[in-house]
Each structure stands twice: as structure tokens, then as C-alpha cells.
Short mmCIF file of N, CA, C and O in Angstrom, two decimals:
data_model
loop_
_atom_site.label_atom_id
_atom_site.label_comp_id
_atom_site.label_asym_id
_atom_site.label_seq_id
_atom_site.Cartn_x
_atom_site.Cartn_y
_atom_site.Cartn_z
N UNK A 665 -79.61 -104.83 -35.42
CA UNK A 665 -80.48 -104.20 -36.40
C UNK A 665 -79.97 -102.78 -36.66
O UNK A 665 -79.44 -102.10 -35.78
N UNK A 666 -80.15 -102.34 -37.88
CA UNK A 666 -79.73 -101.02 -38.29
C UNK A 666 -80.92 -100.09 -38.44
O UNK A 666 -82.01 -100.53 -38.77
N UNK A 667 -80.71 -98.84 -38.19
CA UNK A 667 -81.73 -97.85 -38.39
C UNK A 667 -81.71 -97.31 -39.84
O UNK A 667 -80.93 -97.89 -40.68
N UNK A 668 -82.48 -96.32 -40.15
CA UNK A 668 -82.57 -95.83 -41.53
C UNK A 668 -81.24 -95.28 -42.06
O UNK A 668 -81.00 -95.20 -43.26
N UNK A 669 -80.38 -94.83 -41.13
CA UNK A 669 -79.06 -94.29 -41.54
C UNK A 669 -77.95 -95.41 -41.59
O UNK A 669 -76.77 -95.09 -41.65
N UNK A 670 -78.36 -96.66 -41.44
CA UNK A 670 -77.49 -97.78 -41.43
C UNK A 670 -76.55 -97.82 -40.25
O UNK A 670 -75.42 -98.24 -40.32
N UNK A 671 -77.04 -97.27 -39.12
CA UNK A 671 -76.28 -97.25 -37.87
C UNK A 671 -76.89 -98.34 -36.96
O UNK A 671 -78.10 -98.58 -36.96
N UNK A 672 -76.05 -98.89 -36.09
CA UNK A 672 -76.54 -99.89 -35.15
C UNK A 672 -77.63 -99.32 -34.26
O UNK A 672 -77.40 -98.30 -33.60
N UNK A 673 -78.72 -99.98 -34.24
CA UNK A 673 -79.90 -99.49 -33.45
C UNK A 673 -80.13 -100.44 -32.24
O UNK A 673 -80.34 -99.98 -31.14
N UNK A 674 -80.10 -101.74 -32.50
CA UNK A 674 -80.34 -102.69 -31.40
C UNK A 674 -79.79 -104.07 -31.83
O UNK A 674 -79.46 -104.29 -32.99
N UNK A 675 -79.70 -104.96 -30.85
CA UNK A 675 -79.18 -106.30 -31.08
C UNK A 675 -80.14 -107.29 -30.44
O UNK A 675 -80.72 -107.02 -29.45
N UNK A 676 -80.18 -108.50 -31.02
CA UNK A 676 -80.94 -109.57 -30.45
C UNK A 676 -80.07 -110.83 -30.40
O UNK A 676 -79.47 -111.18 -31.38
N UNK A 677 -80.01 -111.44 -29.24
CA UNK A 677 -79.25 -112.67 -29.07
C UNK A 677 -80.26 -113.81 -28.83
O UNK A 677 -81.08 -113.75 -27.87
N UNK A 678 -80.25 -114.77 -29.69
CA UNK A 678 -81.25 -115.89 -29.60
C UNK A 678 -80.55 -117.19 -29.32
O UNK A 678 -79.51 -117.45 -29.83
N UNK A 679 -81.20 -118.02 -28.54
CA UNK A 679 -80.69 -119.34 -28.24
C UNK A 679 -81.81 -120.30 -28.10
O UNK A 679 -83.02 -119.91 -27.89
N UNK A 680 -81.58 -121.57 -28.27
CA UNK A 680 -82.67 -122.61 -28.09
C UNK A 680 -82.06 -123.89 -27.60
O UNK A 680 -80.87 -124.20 -27.80
N UNK A 681 -82.91 -124.65 -26.98
CA UNK A 681 -82.55 -126.01 -26.49
C UNK A 681 -83.68 -126.94 -26.84
O UNK A 681 -84.83 -126.62 -26.69
N UNK A 682 -83.27 -128.10 -27.40
CA UNK A 682 -84.27 -129.10 -27.83
C UNK A 682 -83.91 -130.47 -27.25
O UNK A 682 -82.75 -130.85 -27.29
N UNK A 683 -84.88 -131.15 -26.69
CA UNK A 683 -84.68 -132.48 -26.15
C UNK A 683 -85.69 -133.44 -26.82
O UNK A 683 -86.89 -133.33 -26.65
N UNK A 684 -85.16 -134.36 -27.64
CA UNK A 684 -86.05 -135.27 -28.36
C UNK A 684 -85.96 -136.68 -27.81
O UNK A 684 -84.89 -137.16 -27.45
N UNK A 685 -87.12 -137.38 -27.79
CA UNK A 685 -87.11 -138.77 -27.41
C UNK A 685 -88.08 -139.48 -28.36
O UNK A 685 -89.24 -139.09 -28.49
N UNK A 686 -87.59 -140.46 -29.07
CA UNK A 686 -88.37 -141.25 -30.01
C UNK A 686 -88.37 -142.70 -29.59
O UNK A 686 -87.33 -143.30 -29.29
N UNK A 687 -89.54 -143.28 -29.59
CA UNK A 687 -89.75 -144.72 -29.30
C UNK A 687 -90.61 -145.28 -30.39
O UNK A 687 -91.80 -145.03 -30.47
N UNK A 688 -89.97 -146.08 -31.31
CA UNK A 688 -90.71 -146.62 -32.42
C UNK A 688 -90.50 -148.13 -32.47
O UNK A 688 -89.46 -148.61 -32.12
N UNK A 689 -91.51 -148.86 -32.89
CA UNK A 689 -91.37 -150.30 -32.99
C UNK A 689 -92.30 -150.83 -34.08
O UNK A 689 -93.38 -150.29 -34.32
N UNK A 690 -91.85 -151.90 -34.71
CA UNK A 690 -92.64 -152.56 -35.78
C UNK A 690 -92.53 -154.04 -35.60
O UNK A 690 -91.45 -154.58 -35.23
N UNK A 691 -93.63 -154.74 -35.85
CA UNK A 691 -93.68 -156.21 -35.74
C UNK A 691 -94.41 -156.71 -36.97
O UNK A 691 -95.40 -156.12 -37.43
N UNK A 692 -93.90 -157.84 -37.53
CA UNK A 692 -94.50 -158.46 -38.73
C UNK A 692 -94.60 -159.94 -38.48
O UNK A 692 -93.59 -160.58 -38.00
N UNK A 693 -95.72 -160.56 -38.80
CA UNK A 693 -95.91 -161.98 -38.59
C UNK A 693 -96.51 -162.55 -39.90
O UNK A 693 -97.51 -162.05 -40.40
N UNK A 694 -95.85 -163.56 -40.49
CA UNK A 694 -96.34 -164.21 -41.70
C UNK A 694 -96.47 -165.67 -41.44
O UNK A 694 -95.55 -166.32 -40.87
N UNK A 695 -97.57 -166.27 -41.86
CA UNK A 695 -97.79 -167.70 -41.63
C UNK A 695 -98.40 -168.28 -42.95
O UNK A 695 -99.21 -167.63 -43.64
N UNK A 696 -98.02 -169.54 -43.24
CA UNK A 696 -98.53 -170.23 -44.42
C UNK A 696 -98.78 -171.70 -43.97
O UNK A 696 -97.90 -172.35 -43.38
N UNK A 697 -100.00 -172.22 -44.26
CA UNK A 697 -100.30 -173.59 -43.92
C UNK A 697 -100.90 -174.25 -45.16
O UNK A 697 -101.80 -173.77 -45.80
N UNK A 698 -100.31 -175.42 -45.54
CA UNK A 698 -100.79 -176.23 -46.64
C UNK A 698 -101.67 -177.32 -46.04
O UNK A 698 -101.17 -178.14 -45.19
N UNK A 699 -102.96 -177.47 -46.46
CA UNK A 699 -103.83 -178.41 -45.88
C UNK A 699 -103.68 -179.85 -46.44
O UNK A 699 -103.80 -180.84 -45.72
N UNK A 700 -103.39 -179.92 -47.77
CA UNK A 700 -103.23 -181.24 -48.37
C UNK A 700 -102.36 -181.13 -49.62
O UNK A 700 -101.87 -180.09 -49.96
N UNK A 701 -102.21 -182.24 -50.31
CA UNK A 701 -101.33 -182.28 -51.48
C UNK A 701 -101.90 -181.63 -52.71
O UNK A 701 -101.22 -181.52 -53.76
N UNK A 702 -103.20 -181.18 -52.66
CA UNK A 702 -103.82 -180.59 -53.82
C UNK A 702 -103.46 -179.14 -53.98
O UNK A 702 -103.80 -178.47 -54.95
N UNK A 703 -102.69 -178.60 -53.02
CA UNK A 703 -102.28 -177.20 -53.09
C UNK A 703 -103.13 -176.21 -52.30
O UNK A 703 -102.97 -175.00 -52.46
N UNK A 704 -104.13 -176.75 -51.62
CA UNK A 704 -105.00 -175.85 -50.83
C UNK A 704 -104.13 -175.30 -49.66
O UNK A 704 -103.53 -176.06 -48.93
N UNK A 705 -104.19 -173.98 -49.54
CA UNK A 705 -103.35 -173.34 -48.45
C UNK A 705 -104.03 -172.16 -47.85
O UNK A 705 -104.94 -171.57 -48.47
N UNK A 706 -103.61 -171.82 -46.70
CA UNK A 706 -104.11 -170.60 -46.00
C UNK A 706 -102.86 -169.79 -45.58
O UNK A 706 -101.94 -170.29 -45.01
N UNK A 707 -102.94 -168.50 -45.96
CA UNK A 707 -101.81 -167.63 -45.56
C UNK A 707 -102.38 -166.45 -44.69
O UNK A 707 -103.50 -166.04 -44.85
N UNK A 708 -101.48 -165.95 -43.87
CA UNK A 708 -101.87 -164.79 -43.01
C UNK A 708 -100.69 -163.87 -42.86
O UNK A 708 -99.55 -164.33 -42.69
N UNK A 709 -100.93 -162.58 -42.92
CA UNK A 709 -99.93 -161.53 -42.67
C UNK A 709 -100.47 -160.54 -41.69
O UNK A 709 -101.61 -160.04 -41.85
N UNK A 710 -99.70 -160.30 -40.66
CA UNK A 710 -100.10 -159.32 -39.60
C UNK A 710 -98.99 -158.31 -39.42
O UNK A 710 -97.80 -158.69 -39.26
N UNK A 711 -99.30 -157.04 -39.45
CA UNK A 711 -98.33 -155.97 -39.22
C UNK A 711 -98.79 -155.11 -38.12
O UNK A 711 -99.99 -154.74 -38.04
N UNK A 712 -97.89 -154.62 -37.26
CA UNK A 712 -98.17 -153.73 -36.15
C UNK A 712 -97.04 -152.72 -36.06
O UNK A 712 -95.83 -153.06 -36.07
N UNK A 713 -97.36 -151.45 -35.96
CA UNK A 713 -96.40 -150.35 -35.87
C UNK A 713 -96.88 -149.43 -34.70
O UNK A 713 -98.01 -149.08 -34.62
N UNK A 714 -95.86 -149.10 -33.88
CA UNK A 714 -96.12 -148.13 -32.76
C UNK A 714 -95.18 -146.98 -32.85
O UNK A 714 -93.94 -147.17 -33.03
N UNK A 715 -95.66 -145.75 -32.76
CA UNK A 715 -94.86 -144.56 -32.88
C UNK A 715 -95.10 -143.66 -31.68
O UNK A 715 -96.28 -143.37 -31.36
N UNK A 716 -94.06 -143.19 -30.98
CA UNK A 716 -94.24 -142.28 -29.86
C UNK A 716 -93.09 -141.27 -29.90
O UNK A 716 -91.94 -141.68 -29.98
N UNK A 717 -93.41 -140.02 -29.79
CA UNK A 717 -92.36 -138.96 -29.81
C UNK A 717 -92.69 -137.92 -28.76
O UNK A 717 -93.81 -137.49 -28.64
N UNK A 718 -91.66 -137.46 -28.04
CA UNK A 718 -91.74 -136.37 -27.13
C UNK A 718 -90.70 -135.32 -27.46
O UNK A 718 -89.56 -135.69 -27.67
N UNK A 719 -91.12 -134.08 -27.60
CA UNK A 719 -90.19 -133.08 -28.11
C UNK A 719 -90.36 -131.81 -27.19
O UNK A 719 -91.36 -131.15 -27.22
N UNK A 720 -89.35 -131.54 -26.32
CA UNK A 720 -89.37 -130.35 -25.47
C UNK A 720 -88.46 -129.28 -26.01
O UNK A 720 -87.29 -129.60 -26.38
N UNK A 721 -88.92 -128.04 -26.14
CA UNK A 721 -88.11 -126.95 -26.67
C UNK A 721 -88.13 -125.77 -25.77
O UNK A 721 -89.18 -125.50 -25.14
N UNK A 722 -87.06 -125.01 -25.77
CA UNK A 722 -86.98 -123.76 -25.02
C UNK A 722 -86.24 -122.76 -25.92
O UNK A 722 -85.12 -123.03 -26.35
N UNK A 723 -86.86 -121.64 -26.24
CA UNK A 723 -86.28 -120.61 -27.02
C UNK A 723 -86.11 -119.35 -26.17
O UNK A 723 -87.02 -119.00 -25.44
N UNK A 724 -84.99 -118.72 -26.31
CA UNK A 724 -84.76 -117.46 -25.55
C UNK A 724 -84.28 -116.33 -26.50
O UNK A 724 -83.41 -116.59 -27.33
N UNK A 725 -84.82 -115.14 -26.29
CA UNK A 725 -84.40 -113.94 -27.06
C UNK A 725 -84.04 -112.85 -26.05
O UNK A 725 -84.87 -112.47 -25.23
N UNK A 726 -82.81 -112.33 -26.15
CA UNK A 726 -82.34 -111.23 -25.33
C UNK A 726 -82.18 -110.02 -26.24
O UNK A 726 -81.43 -110.12 -27.25
N UNK A 727 -82.85 -108.89 -25.95
CA UNK A 727 -82.73 -107.69 -26.78
C UNK A 727 -81.87 -106.63 -26.05
O UNK A 727 -81.98 -106.44 -24.86
N UNK A 728 -81.03 -105.97 -26.84
CA UNK A 728 -80.14 -104.93 -26.30
C UNK A 728 -80.21 -103.74 -27.18
O UNK A 728 -80.41 -103.81 -28.41
N UNK A 729 -79.96 -102.55 -26.59
CA UNK A 729 -79.84 -101.31 -27.44
C UNK A 729 -78.43 -101.23 -28.02
O UNK A 729 -77.58 -102.10 -27.72
N UNK A 730 -78.13 -100.17 -28.76
CA UNK A 730 -76.87 -100.01 -29.44
C UNK A 730 -75.69 -99.95 -28.40
O UNK A 730 -74.57 -100.30 -28.74
N UNK A 731 -75.99 -99.49 -27.15
CA UNK A 731 -74.94 -99.36 -26.11
C UNK A 731 -74.70 -100.69 -25.39
O UNK A 731 -73.83 -100.71 -24.52
N UNK A 732 -75.51 -101.67 -25.65
CA UNK A 732 -75.35 -102.95 -24.99
C UNK A 732 -76.24 -103.12 -23.75
O UNK A 732 -76.11 -104.14 -23.04
N UNK A 733 -77.09 -102.15 -23.44
CA UNK A 733 -78.01 -102.27 -22.27
C UNK A 733 -79.14 -103.19 -22.61
O UNK A 733 -79.71 -103.10 -23.73
N UNK A 734 -79.51 -104.02 -21.70
CA UNK A 734 -80.62 -105.01 -21.95
C UNK A 734 -81.94 -104.27 -22.06
O UNK A 734 -82.28 -103.40 -21.25
N UNK A 735 -82.67 -104.61 -23.03
CA UNK A 735 -84.02 -104.07 -23.27
C UNK A 735 -85.11 -105.03 -22.87
O UNK A 735 -86.20 -104.59 -22.42
N UNK A 736 -84.86 -106.30 -23.00
CA UNK A 736 -85.92 -107.25 -22.67
C UNK A 736 -85.41 -108.69 -22.84
O UNK A 736 -84.45 -108.96 -23.54
N UNK A 737 -86.14 -109.56 -22.16
CA UNK A 737 -85.84 -111.01 -22.22
C UNK A 737 -87.12 -111.73 -22.50
O UNK A 737 -88.14 -111.52 -21.81
N UNK A 738 -87.08 -112.61 -23.47
CA UNK A 738 -88.32 -113.37 -23.84
C UNK A 738 -87.98 -114.83 -23.82
O UNK A 738 -86.93 -115.23 -24.42
N UNK A 739 -88.79 -115.66 -23.17
CA UNK A 739 -88.63 -117.12 -23.20
C UNK A 739 -89.92 -117.75 -23.73
O UNK A 739 -91.02 -117.38 -23.32
N UNK A 740 -89.71 -118.69 -24.65
CA UNK A 740 -90.86 -119.45 -25.18
C UNK A 740 -90.58 -120.92 -25.01
O UNK A 740 -89.51 -121.44 -25.37
N UNK A 741 -91.47 -121.59 -24.34
CA UNK A 741 -91.34 -123.06 -24.07
C UNK A 741 -92.43 -123.78 -24.88
O UNK A 741 -93.56 -123.43 -24.84
N UNK A 742 -91.97 -124.85 -25.53
CA UNK A 742 -92.87 -125.69 -26.30
C UNK A 742 -92.73 -127.13 -25.89
O UNK A 742 -91.63 -127.62 -25.81
N UNK A 743 -93.84 -127.81 -25.59
CA UNK A 743 -93.83 -129.24 -25.24
C UNK A 743 -94.78 -129.93 -26.23
O UNK A 743 -95.96 -129.59 -26.27
N UNK A 744 -94.24 -130.85 -26.97
CA UNK A 744 -95.07 -131.58 -27.99
C UNK A 744 -95.03 -133.02 -27.58
O UNK A 744 -93.99 -133.64 -27.40
N UNK A 745 -96.20 -133.66 -27.44
CA UNK A 745 -96.27 -135.06 -27.14
C UNK A 745 -97.26 -135.73 -28.10
O UNK A 745 -98.37 -135.20 -28.34
N UNK A 746 -96.88 -136.80 -28.67
CA UNK A 746 -97.73 -137.56 -29.60
C UNK A 746 -97.70 -139.03 -29.13
O UNK A 746 -96.56 -139.55 -28.91
N UNK A 747 -98.80 -139.63 -29.00
CA UNK A 747 -98.83 -141.06 -28.58
C UNK A 747 -99.76 -141.81 -29.45
O UNK A 747 -100.72 -141.35 -29.94
#
């Protein structure tokens, strides 16, 4: 980052790590039955969908002054689960 005189004031080094796991599934069932020759019929459609996601995240920010001395370390962890 620069100060008002456009001189180096501080630096920030950011990193992140993400681990994703997706488990998805879909099932479809179709049936048709004809009862007689007159065209009478019965049909059935069944659909099923399952969605599951887990998302773990880790963000890190290291702050330094213009001389390269460490000013601070910040870690943010996020865990997202949907079932």
C-alpha cells in the first residue's frame, strides 16, 4: 500500500486454501401399463435428486511495514455444510 506521497507504506500477503467435496445423485423411473386393447393405460414418473456439499476454507493475511517487519497475522476459517 502507498501513502499520500506514493511511497511504500505497508504490504499484505494473502493466501487461501479450499477443500470441496460434492456428492450428487439423480434417479428417474418411468412406467407405462396398457390394460386392454381399447387404449386404456396408466403411466407413472418418479424423480429423486440428492445434493450434498462440504466446503472448507482457510484464508490467511500477513501484514508487513515498508521495512518488511511483520505487523500482524490474521487467519479466517470457514466451514460450510449443506445436506
